[in-house]
Amino acid sequence: MIAAHHHVVDGTRLQTDQRLEADVLIVGTGAGGGVAAELLAKSGLRVIMLETGPLQLGRDFNMQEQRAYNRLYAEGANLATADHGIAILRGRAVGGGTTVNWTTSLRTPDQTLGYWVNRFGLAEVSAEKLAPWFDWAERRFNIKPWGIAPNANNDVLRSGCARLGLQWAVIPRNVSGCANLGYCGMGCPLDAKQSMLVTTIPGALEYGASLYVRTRAWKLEIRRDRVEALIAQALDAKSINPTGVTLRIRATHYLLAGGAIHSPALLMRSHAPDPYRVLGKRSFLHPTSTSLARMPTAVDGYYGAPQSIYSDHYQWPDGAEGPAGFKLEVPPIHPGLAAGIFGWHGRKLAAGMQDLPRLNILLALQRDGFDEQSPGGEVQLQGDGRGILDYPLNDHLWDGVRRAWHAMAEIQFAAGACAVMPGHLGGEFDTSLAGIRAQIDRLPLAPYQAALFSAHLMGGCGMGANPRASVIAASGRHHQLENLTVVDGSVFPTSVGANPQLSIFAHSARITTGLVRELKSGALPDMP
Amino acid sequence: MVPGPGLRLAAATGRRYFALMKWAISEQDAREIRSFDPQRRRFLGGLAGAAWLAGTGGVVSGCSSANVLRVPLAAAETRVLRMLAPAILHGLLPAQPAARKDSLDELLAAVSTSVSSLSSASREQLARLLAALDYRITRWLLTGLWKPLHEATVAEIDAFLHNWRQSSVGRFNLAYRTLTRLLATNWFALPANYRQSGYPGPPSWPAGKSAMREA
Ligand SMILES: Cc1cc2nc3c(=O)[nH]c(=O)nc-3n(C[C@H](O)[C@H](O)[C@H](O)COP(=O)(O)OP(=O)(O)OC[C@H]3O[C@@H](n4cnc5c(N)ncnc54)[C@H](O)[C@@H]3O)c2cc1C
Ligand code: SF4
């Protein structure tokens, strides 16, 4: 637990400009930054962590949606891609996404790793070479297949797949002493979720690291091929606007872990060398479509571990390339979130919402970035210099959405649904599979009409052997800057094809361990 | 002022013309948002395109300038949202006037907190949309309503929301999603309204703490 004797500074309270020094400066305290911080501090290096969001602890988490979204999510959970075509959930507090995520902890699929080895020359990340890093992360975060029966919402996916003879499996979760409450998305009130907030960040602080919250890394000062310093802004109580106080931090090494929009954005703002114009490109987000079902009996999708079953039946239809594959899961169903997914008004909204206890929702997470037709999006800088993700929607993607709606409806009916509806402004509940199939084929596939969202930001500082086609090397090191390394979800050259946190833990541990060995030979003997 | 038949005709054609113009604008709009130049970005941000078409860009962006952006919700914005709420939340608001007012106050306070979490760029886009609905000419172009929103009936507001939802013009769908989401999400997330969705609320505290935990 983060405790009183730890060195935590709230940027909002700073009155005067600061000059600081460290061996390693880490930007961001999410999945990647958290893992790195603990390993670096443990090795004896002086570490400073910067975090845009506030520090909120388990006792602050009261299972109220509004409060959680406003305090723990970027833009109060109203973030979206540049043209608003895809809504984005992104954690923005100490612990980043891990503070609010749904605890699904899956390894990077072998097919994805094989694709990275072959397409991006990344022999270092073959399934065999990564296995010890996954083992390590699974131990560190107590990741085990969920041992309690799935809640009824997840059971719709399980029983539907079982009846149709489709593949399904139990999800491993990073929890310890979990009471199966179902409020992971609002911050775990029991500190049962093994997020960075309760594991590696207190770990790093215990080894003497410093944490600056409500403090945003704004610009790197770069001279030739080295970063000389980083300028950060202290932020107001809402973690939005700068107070005017700045911090200038010099470090031997700089570690970026601001997530897949903000790590590329920081490099772009800093005019980091990008001779082949690859920075911020190939950004992915598992575009996610939804299918809603009214079940004959109570589902109570707001209670119980939010995600405990998945199906990869449609994930690799033709190997890695070709038409988009998708992973099937479910979201937790709380009233605010559900109202947003319906996206309606008036009587239709009231009618849709009145049966919330019987509502089941399935999600199809599309695996983007594996085909020429799926180039992903691009991080850009807005007028105020902040990063935004531009993600054009194309026919390859819409084709996947349409197939996913069909697949989800079939599973929901097989599980006994009374009525099913695709997540679309023009959607209507229909009681027959034939009816819903006709509706799905009729609905226009257009942005804003089809409800699309993402909670998985990846790419933008992709790894690769070839500097012409990637931003960093397999070691995590920037191809052009010798003292800058990236350790968050932005390092992936395609989407992961599975919920990303465990992949990020493993890569951050692998990359950071390499860095420690370079900066401080002999440290971290326990690591693979 | 009630529009005469001539004006109504003009409104109908105007809407169609506007729909076409919006199509062209929305393509450009995406590019504008990416552009770095704040002067250019002001120009066609989302529905401010309507203001620009009507030659009122100055007025509208005047309303949505720095002073508005600094408060969570400006008075005029709250007014617009208050007028939309009975249509968006049709059948959900209490009928009794005092209870209705309290519940709208609570909703607007929640919306205001949400709005204060937006980045300045998103805040500006919302300000423009609300200003465009407040300002007569742009409102008329966007909704066909010449009269002020507070004189419009729930049915009239419901009708334009329907049109926005079913429009083949993406920007209208987006405006629809933005406003309905802002009000509906906040409404159903308020503990006072849990029963309307049948949500029993979070497990009582600290009962959850002693609840069965996995081994
Ligand atoms: C609601 C939700 C549910 C999810 N469920 C799951 C799940 O069940 N399983 C799973 O595997 N994944 C899940 N994810 C995704 C997962 O949490 C993320 O992929 C992961 O946390 C990303 O790690 P990261 O290190 O790339 O960045 P993040 O965890 O996003 O951390 C980045 C941090 O850096 C901070 N930051 C950004 N820019 C700056 C800056 N300039 N200066 C200082 N700080 C900065 C941010 O505020 C943030 O806290 C979920 C995400 C969400 C939002
Ligand atoms: S389900 Fe478990 S991990 Fe999630 S909030 Fe409840 S106790 Fe915490």
PDB file of N, CA and C in Angstrom, chain A residues 378-418:
ATOM      1  N   GLU A 378      -3.573   6.976 -36.399  1.00  0.00           N
ATOM      2  CA  GLU A 378      -2.372   7.795 -36.306  1.00  0.00           C
ATOM      3  C   GLU A 378      -2.541   8.800 -35.168  1.00  0.00           C
ATOM      4  N   VAL A 379      -1.541   8.881 -34.306  1.00  0.00           N
ATOM      5  CA  VAL A 379      -1.587   9.894 -33.250  1.00  0.00           C
ATOM      6  C   VAL A 379      -1.219  11.233 -33.861  1.00  0.00           C
ATOM      7  N   GLN A 380      -1.972  12.261 -33.524  1.00  0.00           N
ATOM      8  CA  GLN A 380      -1.697  13.605 -34.029  1.00  0.00           C
ATOM      9  C   GLN A 380      -1.724  14.576 -32.863  1.00  0.00           C
ATOM     10  N   LEU A 381      -1.188  15.774 -33.113  1.00  0.00           N
ATOM     11  CA  LEU A 381      -1.227  16.782 -32.057  1.00  0.00           C
ATOM     12  C   LEU A 381      -2.353  17.762 -32.346  1.00  0.00           C
ATOM     13  N   GLN A 382      -3.126  18.069 -31.315  1.00  0.00           N
ATOM     14  CA  GLN A 382      -4.190  19.064 -31.473  1.00  0.00           C
ATOM     15  C   GLN A 382      -3.603  20.462 -31.336  1.00  0.00           C
ATOM     16  N   GLY A 383      -4.472  21.437 -31.490  1.00  0.00           N
ATOM     17  CA  GLY A 383      -4.032  22.837 -31.406  1.00  0.00           C
ATOM     18  C   GLY A 383      -3.333  23.154 -30.095  1.00  0.00           C
ATOM     19  N   ASP A 384      -3.766  22.528 -29.009  1.00  0.00           N
ATOM     20  CA  ASP A 384      -3.147  22.825 -27.718  1.00  0.00           C
ATOM     21  C   ASP A 384      -1.930  21.944 -27.460  1.00  0.00           C
ATOM     22  N   GLY A 385      -1.521  21.158 -28.475  1.00  0.00           N
ATOM     23  CA  GLY A 385      -0.313  20.351 -28.345  1.00  0.00           C
ATOM     24  C   GLY A 385      -0.554  18.991 -27.723  1.00  0.00           C
ATOM     25  N   ARG A 386      -1.789  18.704 -27.342  1.00  0.00           N
ATOM     26  CA  ARG A 386      -2.051  17.401 -26.738  1.00  0.00           C
ATOM     27  C   ARG A 386      -2.360  16.369 -27.812  1.00  0.00           C
ATOM     28  N   GLY A 387      -2.105  15.108 -27.465  1.00  0.00           N
ATOM     29  CA  GLY A 387      -2.255  14.050 -28.454  1.00  0.00           C
ATOM     30  C   GLY A 387      -3.700  13.634 -28.649  1.00  0.00           C
ATOM     31  N   ILE A 388      -4.011  13.207 -29.876  1.00  0.00           N
ATOM     32  CA  ILE A 388      -5.347  12.700 -30.180  1.00  0.00           C
ATOM     33  C   ILE A 388      -5.142  11.577 -31.194  1.00  0.00           C
ATOM     34  N   LEU A 389      -6.035  10.597 -31.191  1.00  0.00           N
ATOM     35  CA  LEU A 389      -5.888   9.488 -32.121  1.00  0.00           C
ATOM     36  C   LEU A 389      -6.872   9.633 -33.270  1.00  0.00           C
ATOM     37  N   ASP A 390      -6.324   9.709 -34.475  1.00  0.00           N
ATOM     38  CA  ASP A 390      -7.175   9.737 -35.655  1.00  0.00           C
ATOM     39  C   ASP A 390      -7.269   8.306 -36.166  1.00  0.00           C
ATOM     40  N   TYR A 391      -8.475   7.766 -36.206  1.00  0.00           N
ATOM     41  CA  TYR A 391      -8.610   6.361 -36.590  1.00  0.00           C
ATOM     42  C   TYR A 391      -9.707   6.241 -37.643  1.00  0.00           C
ATOM     43  N   PRO A 392      -9.326   6.238 -38.924  1.00  0.00           N
ATOM     44  CA  PRO A 392     -10.341   6.149 -39.973  1.00  0.00           C
ATOM     45  C   PRO A 392     -10.994   4.758 -39.969  1.00  0.00           C
ATOM     46  N   LEU A 393     -12.288   4.727 -40.255  1.00  0.00           N
ATOM     47  CA  LEU A 393     -13.024   3.460 -40.290  1.00  0.00           C
ATOM     48  C   LEU A 393     -13.171   3.063 -41.757  1.00  0.00           C
ATOM     49  N   ASN A 394     -12.807   1.834 -42.081  1.00  0.00           N
ATOM     50  CA  ASN A 394     -12.887   1.435 -43.492  1.00  0.00           C
ATOM     51  C   ASN A 394     -13.692   0.149 -43.667  1.00  0.00           C
ATOM     52  N   ASP A 395     -13.816  -0.309 -44.910  1.00  0.00           N
ATOM     53  CA  ASP A 395     -14.676  -1.459 -45.202  1.00  0.00           C
ATOM     54  C   ASP A 395     -14.192  -2.748 -44.545  1.00  0.00           C
ATOM     55  N   HIS A 396     -12.883  -2.893 -44.423  1.00  0.00           N
ATOM     56  CA  HIS A 396     -12.326  -4.079 -43.770  1.00  0.00           C
ATOM     57  C   HIS A 396     -12.876  -4.163 -42.345  1.00  0.00           C
ATOM     58  N   LEU A 397     -12.879  -3.026 -41.673  1.00  0.00           N
ATOM     59  CA  LEU A 397     -13.367  -2.973 -40.307  1.00  0.00           C
ATOM     60  C   LEU A 397     -14.881  -3.232 -40.262  1.00  0.00           C
ATOM     61  N   TRP A 398     -15.628  -2.565 -41.151  1.00  0.00           N
ATOM     62  CA  TRP A 398     -17.092  -2.729 -41.131  1.00  0.00           C
ATOM     63  C   TRP A 398     -17.500  -4.173 -41.431  1.00  0.00           C
ATOM     64  N   ASP A 399     -16.739  -4.807 -42.312  1.00  0.00           N
ATOM     65  CA  ASP A 399     -17.027  -6.204 -42.609  1.00  0.00           C
ATOM     66  C   ASP A 399     -16.896  -7.047 -41.336  1.00  0.00           C
ATOM     67  N   GLY A 400     -15.869  -6.753 -40.551  1.00  0.00           N
ATOM     68  CA  GLY A 400     -15.684  -7.479 -39.288  1.00  0.00           C
ATOM     69  C   GLY A 400     -16.824  -7.201 -38.316  1.00  0.00           C
ATOM     70  N   VAL A 401     -17.272  -5.944 -38.263  1.00  0.00           N
ATOM     71  CA  VAL A 401     -18.358  -5.571 -37.354  1.00  0.00           C
ATOM     72  C   VAL A 401     -19.622  -6.350 -37.718  1.00  0.00           C
ATOM     73  N   ARG A 402     -19.923  -6.398 -39.004  1.00  0.00           N
ATOM     74  CA  ARG A 402     -21.135  -7.084 -39.445  1.00  0.00           C
ATOM     75  C   ARG A 402     -21.069  -8.575 -39.103  1.00  0.00           C
ATOM     76  N   ARG A 403     -19.937  -9.210 -39.369  1.00  0.00           N
ATOM     77  CA  ARG A 403     -19.802 -10.636 -39.045  1.00  0.00           C
ATOM     78  C   ARG A 403     -19.899 -10.861 -37.537  1.00  0.00           C
ATOM     79  N   ALA A 404     -19.321  -9.916 -36.781  1.00  0.00           N
ATOM     80  CA  ALA A 404     -19.358 -10.064 -35.321  1.00  0.00           C
ATOM     81  C   ALA A 404     -20.795  -9.961 -34.800  1.00  0.00           C
ATOM     82  N   TRP A 405     -21.586  -9.046 -35.343  1.00  0.00           N
ATOM     83  CA  TRP A 405     -22.988  -8.938 -34.907  1.00  0.00           C
ATOM     84  C   TRP A 405     -23.727 -10.257 -35.148  1.00  0.00           C
ATOM     85  N   HIS A 406     -23.507 -10.846 -36.333  1.00  0.00           N
ATOM     86  CA  HIS A 406     -24.141 -12.133 -36.633  1.00  0.00           C
ATOM     87  C   HIS A 406     -23.711 -13.185 -35.615  1.00  0.00           C
ATOM     88  N   ALA A 407     -22.404 -13.268 -35.371  1.00  0.00           N
ATOM     89  CA  ALA A 407     -21.888 -14.306 -34.472  1.00  0.00           C
ATOM     90  C   ALA A 407     -22.436 -14.113 -33.061  1.00  0.00           C
ATOM     91  N   MET A 408     -22.456 -12.874 -32.592  1.00  0.00           N
ATOM     92  CA  MET A 408     -22.908 -12.615 -31.222  1.00  0.00           C
ATOM     93  C   MET A 408     -24.395 -12.934 -31.072  1.00  0.00           C
ATOM     94  N   ALA A 409     -25.194 -12.532 -32.074  1.00  0.00           N
ATOM     95  CA  ALA A 409     -26.640 -12.791 -31.993  1.00  0.00           C
ATOM     96  C   ALA A 409     -26.897 -14.290 -31.930  1.00  0.00           C
ATOM     97  N   GLU A 410     -26.172 -15.040 -32.743  1.00  0.00           N
ATOM     98  CA  GLU A 410     -26.367 -16.486 -32.765  1.00  0.00           C
ATOM     99  C   GLU A 410     -26.068 -17.093 -31.385  1.00  0.00           C
ATOM    100  N   ILE A 411     -24.974 -16.630 -30.775  1.00  0.00           N
ATOM    101  CA  ILE A 411     -24.604 -17.143 -29.451  1.00  0.00           C
ATOM    102  C   ILE A 411     -25.652 -16.764 -28.415  1.00  0.00           C
ATOM    103  N   GLN A 412     -26.130 -15.518 -28.481  1.00  0.00           N
ATOM    104  CA  GLN A 412     -27.111 -15.067 -27.489  1.00  0.00           C
ATOM    105  C   GLN A 412     -28.409 -15.874 -27.598  1.00  0.00           C
ATOM    106  N   PHE A 413     -28.877 -16.113 -28.834  1.00  0.00           N
ATOM    107  CA  PHE A 413     -30.083 -16.936 -28.983  1.00  0.00           C
ATOM    108  C   PHE A 413     -29.823 -18.370 -28.516  1.00  0.00           C
ATOM    109  N   ALA A 414     -28.641 -18.891 -28.825  1.00  0.00           N
ATOM    110  CA  ALA A 414     -28.330 -20.258 -28.390  1.00  0.00           C
ATOM    111  C   ALA A 414     -28.340 -20.359 -26.867  1.00  0.00           C
ATOM    112  N   ALA A 415     -28.001 -19.240 -26.210  1.00  0.00           N
ATOM    113  CA  ALA A 415     -27.988 -19.241 -24.746  1.00  0.00           C
ATOM    114  C   ALA A 415     -29.377 -18.980 -24.172  1.00  0.00           C
ATOM    115  N   GLY A 416     -30.359 -18.811 -25.048  1.00  0.00           N
ATOM    116  CA  GLY A 416     -31.736 -18.677 -24.560  1.00  0.00           C
ATOM    117  C   GLY A 416     -32.296 -17.270 -24.569  1.00  0.00           C
ATOM    118  N   ALA A 417     -31.622 -16.313 -25.246  1.00  0.00           N
ATOM    119  CA  ALA A 417     -32.112 -14.930 -25.258  1.00  0.00           C
ATOM    120  C   ALA A 417     -33.536 -14.855 -25.805  1.00  0.00           C
ATOM    121  N   CYS A 418     -34.342 -13.941 -25.210  1.00  0.00           N
ATOM    122  CA  CYS A 418     -35.697 -13.691 -25.728  1.00  0.00           C
ATOM    123  C   CYS A 418     -35.622 -12.778 -26.946  1.00  0.00           C
TER     124      CYS A 418
END
